[in-house]
Amino acid sequence: MPSLKDVKMKIVGVGKTKQITKAMNMVASAKLRGAQARIERFRPYAAKYHDVLAELSRKVEGNAHPLLSEHDEKKNCAIVMITSDRGLCGSFNGNIISAAMKLAKEKAEAGMQVSFSCVGRKGRDAVRASVYEAFSAHADRMGSIDFGLASTVAQEVINGYEAMAYDEVWLVYGEFVSMGHQPPRTLCLLPLSTPGADEAGEEEAQASGEARCEYVYEPEEEKLLAELLPSYVKVQVYRGLLDTSASEHAARMAAMDNATRNCNEMIGMLTLLYNKTRQASITSELIDIVGGAEALNG
Amino acid sequence: MGTLQLEVVTPDKTVVSAQVEMVVCPGVEGEFGVLPQHVSLLSALKIGALRYRAEGKDEYVFISGGFADVNNNVLSVLAESAEQAADIDAARAQAARERAEKRLAEKQEGLDQVRAEAALQRAMTRLQVVQFLG
């Protein structure tokens, strides 16, 4: 049986852990609010971009730009993986990493050379420990993401794709679906599938009803597309960054909430043990006293 | 005369959202003006100053390239960064300009010429926009 003092100390210790997890939960919820607001502010930009590109891609041929055309030979594959910098957020990073590794394995089995570009320390460490190469890593940037970072990451793969160094580029990140659900999302970044290509049919059906107003393009469509497509890759990477950051905080909130609950449970059990131990020691002391008195009375 | 809706959006926020009488955009093939009831237009923009008139007053916005889309009397400008003239940090732009000039003058190895030139252009345009204001 543990001594009274041991149990007391354990209770105090768990209580302190609980304070920490509770504080982390509150910090994560405050940061989540910020991250969600950023997603909200980004939405009009992304939506407009999508519209414009869909409109434009209806006008030009499928292979009008190197970023749209598929490479004939597929030998090299690049995976852009976005994770968080810090742990203590449940299985969030683990899920993203295993999704990326699964993809890498598929590509390797298809005979491709796989290399990684990592944003976030957890992802970088995982790639280092794996058999794959990381051609670029941006650690400790998740706390201060901006469009510049998305731009740098995207530009690396765009340059690689145009120089035929990569034949496929994939993006893996933690999608923010809801507070309780942040699944890893895998997305083909390059070759680009033009937005609206799949929904073009149904939109065209709508368009035939009402006369579509003709657009004036300046400069001509192909040149405009050459300006817009690289930025579209950046927009997608930025979206990945924003989503991952919001998901990270949501996952951490959930994990810390769980931890706080576990602490409460543990404190309850330890308090029970403490009281039992105290009673046991009182009982044994009483027996001692009573036994001593009996002996004196003889 | 009517008005048209001007929206200047960047990935981080909506910079301008207002009813305006006229907009002059820095297009890649020269400046162009947009008045209410303009025909649908999609144009790439270069680094420059966007000017608009709202309630008889001229306002300037710095645009770091991007594109403009006119449709249904709404002009949306999408730029990687955009700042109202009053929000521009002149000291920072000045410092950026000096840094870029130095980098271009030194011509070190591994210098990204295009990027340095773009940085210089951005800094100089920002300073110009600030001067318009003053």
JSON list of C-alpha atoms in Angstrom, two decimals, chain A residues 41-221:
[
{"chain": "A", "resi": 41, "resn": "ARG", "atom": "CA", "xyz": [-10.94, 36.13, -45.46]},
{"chain": "A", "resi": 42, "resn": "PHE", "atom": "CA", "xyz": [-9.22, 33.98, -48.07]},
{"chain": "A", "resi": 43, "resn": "ARG", "atom": "CA", "xyz": [-12.46, 32.52, -49.36]},
{"chain": "A", "resi": 44, "resn": "PRO", "atom": "CA", "xyz": [-13.54, 35.45, -51.59]},
{"chain": "A", "resi": 45, "resn": "TYR", "atom": "CA", "xyz": [-10.13, 35.47, -53.26]},
{"chain": "A", "resi": 46, "resn": "ALA", "atom": "CA", "xyz": [-10.12, 31.73, -53.88]},
{"chain": "A", "resi": 47, "resn": "ALA", "atom": "CA", "xyz": [-13.72, 31.69, -55.09]},
{"chain": "A", "resi": 48, "resn": "LYS", "atom": "CA", "xyz": [-13.14, 34.54, -57.52]},
{"chain": "A", "resi": 49, "resn": "TYR", "atom": "CA", "xyz": [-9.97, 32.91, -58.77]},
{"chain": "A", "resi": 50, "resn": "HIS", "atom": "CA", "xyz": [-11.81, 29.70, -59.39]},
{"chain": "A", "resi": 51, "resn": "ASP", "atom": "CA", "xyz": [-14.54, 31.49, -61.33]},
{"chain": "A", "resi": 52, "resn": "VAL", "atom": "CA", "xyz": [-12.17, 33.42, -63.52]},
{"chain": "A", "resi": 53, "resn": "LEU", "atom": "CA", "xyz": [-10.04, 30.40, -64.34]},
{"chain": "A", "resi": 54, "resn": "ALA", "atom": "CA", "xyz": [-13.08, 28.27, -65.10]},
{"chain": "A", "resi": 55, "resn": "GLU", "atom": "CA", "xyz": [-14.31, 30.97, -67.45]},
{"chain": "A", "resi": 56, "resn": "LEU", "atom": "CA", "xyz": [-10.95, 31.23, -69.13]},
{"chain": "A", "resi": 57, "resn": "SER", "atom": "CA", "xyz": [-10.27, 27.52, -69.44]},
{"chain": "A", "resi": 58, "resn": "ARG", "atom": "CA", "xyz": [-13.47, 27.12, -71.43]},
{"chain": "A", "resi": 59, "resn": "LYS", "atom": "CA", "xyz": [-11.93, 29.33, -74.07]},
{"chain": "A", "resi": 60, "resn": "VAL", "atom": "CA", "xyz": [-8.57, 27.63, -74.55]},
{"chain": "A", "resi": 61, "resn": "GLU", "atom": "CA", "xyz": [-7.35, 24.23, -75.63]},
{"chain": "A", "resi": 62, "resn": "GLY", "atom": "CA", "xyz": [-6.53, 21.63, -72.99]},
{"chain": "A", "resi": 63, "resn": "ASN", "atom": "CA", "xyz": [-2.78, 21.62, -73.50]},
{"chain": "A", "resi": 64, "resn": "ALA", "atom": "CA", "xyz": [-2.29, 25.32, -73.95]},
{"chain": "A", "resi": 65, "resn": "HIS", "atom": "CA", "xyz": [0.19, 25.61, -71.11]},
{"chain": "A", "resi": 66, "resn": "PRO", "atom": "CA", "xyz": [3.07, 23.43, -69.82]},
{"chain": "A", "resi": 67, "resn": "LEU", "atom": "CA", "xyz": [1.45, 23.24, -66.37]},
{"chain": "A", "resi": 68, "resn": "LEU", "atom": "CA", "xyz": [-1.69, 21.74, -67.89]},
{"chain": "A", "resi": 69, "resn": "SER", "atom": "CA", "xyz": [-0.07, 19.11, -70.06]},
{"chain": "A", "resi": 70, "resn": "GLU", "atom": "CA", "xyz": [0.85, 15.69, -68.77]},
{"chain": "A", "resi": 71, "resn": "HIS", "atom": "CA", "xyz": [4.39, 14.45, -69.25]},
{"chain": "A", "resi": 72, "resn": "ASP", "atom": "CA", "xyz": [4.73, 11.41, -71.50]},
{"chain": "A", "resi": 73, "resn": "GLU", "atom": "CA", "xyz": [7.18, 9.60, -69.30]},
{"chain": "A", "resi": 74, "resn": "LYS", "atom": "CA", "xyz": [6.49, 9.48, -65.58]},
{"chain": "A", "resi": 75, "resn": "LYS", "atom": "CA", "xyz": [9.72, 8.98, -63.71]},
{"chain": "A", "resi": 76, "resn": "ASN", "atom": "CA", "xyz": [9.77, 11.50, -60.90]},
{"chain": "A", "resi": 77, "resn": "CYS", "atom": "CA", "xyz": [7.11, 12.40, -58.42]},
{"chain": "A", "resi": 78, "resn": "ALA", "atom": "CA", "xyz": [7.19, 15.22, -55.91]},
{"chain": "A", "resi": 79, "resn": "ILE", "atom": "CA", "xyz": [4.97, 15.28, -52.84]},
{"chain": "A", "resi": 80, "resn": "VAL", "atom": "CA", "xyz": [4.33, 18.51, -50.97]},
{"chain": "A", "resi": 81, "resn": "MET", "atom": "CA", "xyz": [3.41, 17.55, -47.43]},
{"chain": "A", "resi": 82, "resn": "ILE", "atom": "CA", "xyz": [2.04, 20.10, -44.98]},
{"chain": "A", "resi": 83, "resn": "THR", "atom": "CA", "xyz": [2.06, 19.19, -41.29]},
{"chain": "A", "resi": 84, "resn": "SER", "atom": "CA", "xyz": [2.27, 21.12, -38.05]},
{"chain": "A", "resi": 85, "resn": "ASP", "atom": "CA", "xyz": [5.48, 22.03, -36.27]},
{"chain": "A", "resi": 86, "resn": "ARG", "atom": "CA", "xyz": [4.46, 20.73, -32.89]},
{"chain": "A", "resi": 87, "resn": "GLY", "atom": "CA", "xyz": [2.94, 17.61, -31.51]},
{"chain": "A", "resi": 88, "resn": "LEU", "atom": "CA", "xyz": [0.42, 17.16, -28.71]},
{"chain": "A", "resi": 89, "resn": "CYS", "atom": "CA", "xyz": [-2.41, 17.22, -31.19]},
{"chain": "A", "resi": 90, "resn": "GLY", "atom": "CA", "xyz": [-3.50, 13.62, -31.21]},
{"chain": "A", "resi": 91, "resn": "SER", "atom": "CA", "xyz": [-3.06, 11.59, -34.36]},
{"chain": "A", "resi": 92, "resn": "PHE", "atom": "CA", "xyz": [-3.32, 14.63, -36.63]},
{"chain": "A", "resi": 93, "resn": "ASN", "atom": "CA", "xyz": [0.25, 14.66, -37.95]},
{"chain": "A", "resi": 94, "resn": "GLY", "atom": "CA", "xyz": [0.44, 10.88, -37.92]},
{"chain": "A", "resi": 95, "resn": "ASN", "atom": "CA", "xyz": [-2.57, 10.69, -40.22]},
{"chain": "A", "resi": 96, "resn": "ILE", "atom": "CA", "xyz": [-1.12, 13.16, -42.72]},
{"chain": "A", "resi": 97, "resn": "ILE", "atom": "CA", "xyz": [2.27, 11.45, -42.70]},
{"chain": "A", "resi": 98, "resn": "SER", "atom": "CA", "xyz": [0.83, 8.00, -43.19]},
{"chain": "A", "resi": 99, "resn": "ALA", "atom": "CA", "xyz": [-1.38, 9.26, -46.04]},
{"chain": "A", "resi": 100, "resn": "ALA", "atom": "CA", "xyz": [1.68, 10.79, -47.69]},
{"chain": "A", "resi": 101, "resn": "MET", "atom": "CA", "xyz": [3.77, 7.66, -47.16]},
{"chain": "A", "resi": 102, "resn": "LYS", "atom": "CA", "xyz": [1.04, 5.52, -48.63]},
{"chain": "A", "resi": 103, "resn": "LEU", "atom": "CA", "xyz": [0.97, 7.74, -51.70]},
{"chain": "A", "resi": 104, "resn": "ALA", "atom": "CA", "xyz": [4.77, 7.64, -51.92]},
{"chain": "A", "resi": 105, "resn": "LYS", "atom": "CA", "xyz": [4.73, 3.87, -51.77]},
{"chain": "A", "resi": 106, "resn": "GLU", "atom": "CA", "xyz": [2.13, 3.66, -54.54]},
{"chain": "A", "resi": 107, "resn": "LYS", "atom": "CA", "xyz": [4.20, 5.94, -56.73]},
{"chain": "A", "resi": 108, "resn": "ALA", "atom": "CA", "xyz": [7.41, 4.07, -55.97]},
{"chain": "A", "resi": 109, "resn": "GLU", "atom": "CA", "xyz": [5.73, 0.80, -56.90]},
{"chain": "A", "resi": 110, "resn": "ALA", "atom": "CA", "xyz": [4.67, 2.39, -60.17]},
{"chain": "A", "resi": 111, "resn": "GLY", "atom": "CA", "xyz": [8.36, 2.89, -60.87]},
{"chain": "A", "resi": 112, "resn": "MET", "atom": "CA", "xyz": [8.70, 6.53, -59.93]},
{"chain": "A", "resi": 113, "resn": "GLN", "atom": "CA", "xyz": [11.37, 8.26, -57.95]},
{"chain": "A", "resi": 114, "resn": "VAL", "atom": "CA", "xyz": [9.65, 10.01, -55.06]},
{"chain": "A", "resi": 115, "resn": "SER", "atom": "CA", "xyz": [10.91, 13.11, -53.29]},
{"chain": "A", "resi": 116, "resn": "PHE", "atom": "CA", "xyz": [9.32, 15.35, -50.69]},
{"chain": "A", "resi": 117, "resn": "SER", "atom": "CA", "xyz": [8.88, 19.02, -50.00]},
{"chain": "A", "resi": 118, "resn": "CYS", "atom": "CA", "xyz": [7.90, 19.50, -46.39]},
{"chain": "A", "resi": 119, "resn": "VAL", "atom": "CA", "xyz": [6.26, 22.36, -44.58]},
{"chain": "A", "resi": 120, "resn": "GLY", "atom": "CA", "xyz": [6.20, 21.79, -40.83]},
{"chain": "A", "resi": 121, "resn": "ARG", "atom": "CA", "xyz": [8.75, 20.15, -38.59]},
{"chain": "A", "resi": 122, "resn": "LYS", "atom": "CA", "xyz": [6.83, 16.93, -37.93]},
{"chain": "A", "resi": 123, "resn": "GLY", "atom": "CA", "xyz": [6.65, 16.09, -41.61]},
{"chain": "A", "resi": 124, "resn": "ARG", "atom": "CA", "xyz": [10.29, 16.91, -42.19]},
{"chain": "A", "resi": 125, "resn": "ASP", "atom": "CA", "xyz": [11.39, 14.65, -39.32]},
{"chain": "A", "resi": 126, "resn": "ALA", "atom": "CA", "xyz": [9.23, 11.82, -40.64]},
{"chain": "A", "resi": 127, "resn": "VAL", "atom": "CA", "xyz": [10.73, 12.09, -44.13]},
{"chain": "A", "resi": 128, "resn": "ARG", "atom": "CA", "xyz": [14.24, 12.14, -42.70]},
{"chain": "A", "resi": 129, "resn": "ALA", "atom": "CA", "xyz": [13.51, 8.92, -40.90]},
{"chain": "A", "resi": 130, "resn": "SER", "atom": "CA", "xyz": [12.09, 7.34, -44.05]},
{"chain": "A", "resi": 131, "resn": "VAL", "atom": "CA", "xyz": [13.77, 6.08, -47.20]},
{"chain": "A", "resi": 132, "resn": "TYR", "atom": "CA", "xyz": [12.69, 9.12, -49.23]},
{"chain": "A", "resi": 133, "resn": "GLU", "atom": "CA", "xyz": [14.58, 12.32, -49.99]},
{"chain": "A", "resi": 134, "resn": "ALA", "atom": "CA", "xyz": [13.38, 15.77, -49.03]},
{"chain": "A", "resi": 135, "resn": "PHE", "atom": "CA", "xyz": [14.38, 18.33, -51.65]},
{"chain": "A", "resi": 136, "resn": "SER", "atom": "CA", "xyz": [13.04, 21.20, -49.61]},
{"chain": "A", "resi": 137, "resn": "ALA", "atom": "CA", "xyz": [11.92, 21.70, -46.03]},
{"chain": "A", "resi": 138, "resn": "HIS", "atom": "CA", "xyz": [10.34, 24.65, -44.29]},
{"chain": "A", "resi": 139, "resn": "ALA", "atom": "CA", "xyz": [10.24, 23.97, -40.57]},
{"chain": "A", "resi": 140, "resn": "ASP", "atom": "CA", "xyz": [8.95, 26.28, -37.84]},
{"chain": "A", "resi": 141, "resn": "ARG", "atom": "CA", "xyz": [6.88, 28.32, -40.27]},
{"chain": "A", "resi": 142, "resn": "MET", "atom": "CA", "xyz": [3.39, 27.14, -39.40]},
{"chain": "A", "resi": 143, "resn": "GLY", "atom": "CA", "xyz": [3.07, 29.83, -36.74]},
{"chain": "A", "resi": 144, "resn": "SER", "atom": "CA", "xyz": [3.64, 32.58, -39.29]},
{"chain": "A", "resi": 145, "resn": "ILE", "atom": "CA", "xyz": [2.21, 31.41, -42.58]},
{"chain": "A", "resi": 146, "resn": "ASP", "atom": "CA", "xyz": [1.68, 33.96, -45.30]},
{"chain": "A", "resi": 147, "resn": "PHE", "atom": "CA", "xyz": [1.20, 33.99, -49.03]},
{"chain": "A", "resi": 148, "resn": "GLY", "atom": "CA", "xyz": [4.94, 34.42, -49.50]},
{"chain": "A", "resi": 149, "resn": "LEU", "atom": "CA", "xyz": [5.59, 30.98, -48.04]},
{"chain": "A", "resi": 150, "resn": "ALA", "atom": "CA", "xyz": [2.97, 29.38, -50.29]},
{"chain": "A", "resi": 151, "resn": "SER", "atom": "CA", "xyz": [4.55, 31.22, -53.17]},
{"chain": "A", "resi": 152, "resn": "THR", "atom": "CA", "xyz": [8.04, 29.88, -52.41]},
{"chain": "A", "resi": 153, "resn": "VAL", "atom": "CA", "xyz": [6.85, 26.31, -51.99]},
{"chain": "A", "resi": 154, "resn": "ALA", "atom": "CA", "xyz": [4.74, 26.43, -55.16]},
{"chain": "A", "resi": 155, "resn": "GLN", "atom": "CA", "xyz": [7.43, 28.10, -57.22]},
{"chain": "A", "resi": 156, "resn": "GLU", "atom": "CA", "xyz": [9.90, 25.29, -56.44]},
{"chain": "A", "resi": 157, "resn": "VAL", "atom": "CA", "xyz": [7.61, 22.63, -57.80]},
{"chain": "A", "resi": 158, "resn": "ILE", "atom": "CA", "xyz": [6.49, 24.77, -60.75]},
{"chain": "A", "resi": 159, "resn": "ASN", "atom": "CA", "xyz": [10.08, 25.31, -61.79]},
{"chain": "A", "resi": 160, "resn": "GLY", "atom": "CA", "xyz": [10.77, 21.60, -61.35]},
{"chain": "A", "resi": 161, "resn": "TYR", "atom": "CA", "xyz": [7.73, 20.66, -63.38]},
{"chain": "A", "resi": 162, "resn": "GLU", "atom": "CA", "xyz": [8.56, 23.01, -66.22]},
{"chain": "A", "resi": 163, "resn": "ALA", "atom": "CA", "xyz": [12.17, 21.79, -66.28]},
{"chain": "A", "resi": 164, "resn": "MET", "atom": "CA", "xyz": [10.85, 18.19, -66.47]},
{"chain": "A", "resi": 165, "resn": "ALA", "atom": "CA", "xyz": [12.50, 17.36, -63.14]},
{"chain": "A", "resi": 166, "resn": "TYR", "atom": "CA", "xyz": [9.12, 16.21, -61.80]},
{"chain": "A", "resi": 167, "resn": "ASP", "atom": "CA", "xyz": [6.39, 14.55, -63.80]},
{"chain": "A", "resi": 168, "resn": "GLU", "atom": "CA", "xyz": [3.75, 14.67, -61.12]},
{"chain": "A", "resi": 169, "resn": "VAL", "atom": "CA", "xyz": [3.28, 16.83, -58.05]},
{"chain": "A", "resi": 170, "resn": "TRP", "atom": "CA", "xyz": [0.93, 15.96, -55.21]},
{"chain": "A", "resi": 171, "resn": "LEU", "atom": "CA", "xyz": [-0.17, 17.94, -52.21]},
{"chain": "A", "resi": 172, "resn": "VAL", "atom": "CA", "xyz": [-1.00, 16.30, -48.88]},
{"chain": "A", "resi": 173, "resn": "TYR", "atom": "CA", "xyz": [-2.47, 18.38, -46.07]},
{"chain": "A", "resi": 174, "resn": "GLY", "atom": "CA", "xyz": [-4.94, 18.27, -43.20]},
{"chain": "A", "resi": 175, "resn": "GLU", "atom": "CA", "xyz": [-8.28, 19.41, -44.45]},
{"chain": "A", "resi": 176, "resn": "PHE", "atom": "CA", "xyz": [-10.43, 21.38, -42.04]},
{"chain": "A", "resi": 177, "resn": "VAL", "atom": "CA", "xyz": [-13.90, 19.89, -42.32]},
{"chain": "A", "resi": 178, "resn": "SER", "atom": "CA", "xyz": [-15.25, 20.63, -38.87]},
{"chain": "A", "resi": 179, "resn": "MET", "atom": "CA", "xyz": [-14.14, 20.95, -35.26]},
{"chain": "A", "resi": 180, "resn": "GLY", "atom": "CA", "xyz": [-14.20, 17.21, -34.85]},
{"chain": "A", "resi": 181, "resn": "HIS", "atom": "CA", "xyz": [-13.04, 16.06, -38.25]},
{"chain": "A", "resi": 182, "resn": "GLN", "atom": "CA", "xyz": [-9.70, 16.87, -39.92]},
{"chain": "A", "resi": 183, "resn": "PRO", "atom": "CA", "xyz": [-8.89, 14.11, -42.40]},
{"chain": "A", "resi": 184, "resn": "PRO", "atom": "CA", "xyz": [-5.70, 14.14, -44.47]},
{"chain": "A", "resi": 185, "resn": "ARG", "atom": "CA", "xyz": [-6.43, 15.28, -48.02]},
{"chain": "A", "resi": 186, "resn": "THR", "atom": "CA", "xyz": [-4.45, 14.24, -51.08]},
{"chain": "A", "resi": 187, "resn": "LEU", "atom": "CA", "xyz": [-4.62, 16.45, -54.12]},
{"chain": "A", "resi": 188, "resn": "CYS", "atom": "CA", "xyz": [-2.91, 16.35, -57.49]},
{"chain": "A", "resi": 189, "resn": "LEU", "atom": "CA", "xyz": [-1.20, 19.73, -57.89]},
{"chain": "A", "resi": 190, "resn": "LEU", "atom": "CA", "xyz": [0.50, 19.25, -61.26]},
{"chain": "A", "resi": 191, "resn": "PRO", "atom": "CA", "xyz": [-0.41, 18.64, -64.02]},
{"chain": "A", "resi": 192, "resn": "LEU", "atom": "CA", "xyz": [-3.20, 21.04, -63.18]},
{"chain": "A", "resi": 193, "resn": "SER", "atom": "CA", "xyz": [-6.71, 19.99, -63.82]},
{"chain": "A", "resi": 194, "resn": "THR", "atom": "CA", "xyz": [-8.46, 23.19, -64.74]},
{"chain": "A", "resi": 195, "resn": "PRO", "atom": "CA", "xyz": [-11.21, 24.07, -62.33]},
{"chain": "A", "resi": 196, "resn": "GLY", "atom": "CA", "xyz": [-14.62, 23.80, -63.82]},
{"chain": "A", "resi": 197, "resn": "ALA", "atom": "CA", "xyz": [-13.56, 21.17, -66.34]},
{"chain": "A", "resi": 198, "resn": "ASP", "atom": "CA", "xyz": [-15.81, 18.63, -64.66]},
{"chain": "A", "resi": 199, "resn": "GLU", "atom": "CA", "xyz": [-18.72, 20.96, -64.11]},
{"chain": "A", "resi": 200, "resn": "ALA", "atom": "CA", "xyz": [-18.39, 22.69, -67.48]},
{"chain": "A", "resi": 201, "resn": "GLY", "atom": "CA", "xyz": [-21.05, 20.52, -69.04]},
{"chain": "A", "resi": 202, "resn": "GLU", "atom": "CA", "xyz": [-23.77, 21.42, -66.64]},
{"chain": "A", "resi": 203, "resn": "GLU", "atom": "CA", "xyz": [-22.83, 25.09, -66.64]},
{"chain": "A", "resi": 204, "resn": "GLU", "atom": "CA", "xyz": [-22.95, 25.16, -70.39]},
{"chain": "A", "resi": 205, "resn": "ALA", "atom": "CA", "xyz": [-26.44, 23.76, -70.27]},
{"chain": "A", "resi": 206, "resn": "GLN", "atom": "CA", "xyz": [-27.36, 26.70, -68.09]},
{"chain": "A", "resi": 207, "resn": "ALA", "atom": "CA", "xyz": [-25.56, 29.11, -70.36]},
{"chain": "A", "resi": 208, "resn": "SER", "atom": "CA", "xyz": [-27.48, 28.07, -73.42]},
{"chain": "A", "resi": 209, "resn": "GLY", "atom": "CA", "xyz": [-30.64, 29.33, -71.72]},
{"chain": "A", "resi": 210, "resn": "GLU", "atom": "CA", "xyz": [-29.33, 32.80, -71.12]},
{"chain": "A", "resi": 211, "resn": "ALA", "atom": "CA", "xyz": [-27.02, 34.54, -73.51]},
{"chain": "A", "resi": 212, "resn": "ARG", "atom": "CA", "xyz": [-23.47, 34.53, -72.15]},
{"chain": "A", "resi": 213, "resn": "CYS", "atom": "CA", "xyz": [-21.80, 37.87, -72.36]},
{"chain": "A", "resi": 214, "resn": "GLU", "atom": "CA", "xyz": [-18.56, 37.72, -74.27]},
{"chain": "A", "resi": 215, "resn": "TYR", "atom": "CA", "xyz": [-15.41, 38.57, -72.39]},
{"chain": "A", "resi": 216, "resn": "VAL", "atom": "CA", "xyz": [-12.70, 40.86, -73.65]},
{"chain": "A", "resi": 217, "resn": "TYR", "atom": "CA", "xyz": [-9.28, 39.45, -72.81]},
{"chain": "A", "resi": 218, "resn": "GLU", "atom": "CA", "xyz": [-6.17, 41.50, -72.43]},
{"chain": "A", "resi": 219, "resn": "PRO", "atom": "CA", "xyz": [-3.59, 40.19, -73.33]},
{"chain": "A", "resi": 220, "resn": "GLU", "atom": "CA", "xyz": [-4.90, 37.22, -75.35]},
{"chain": "A", "resi": 221, "resn": "GLU", "atom": "CA", "xyz": [-6.16, 34.07, -73.61]}
]
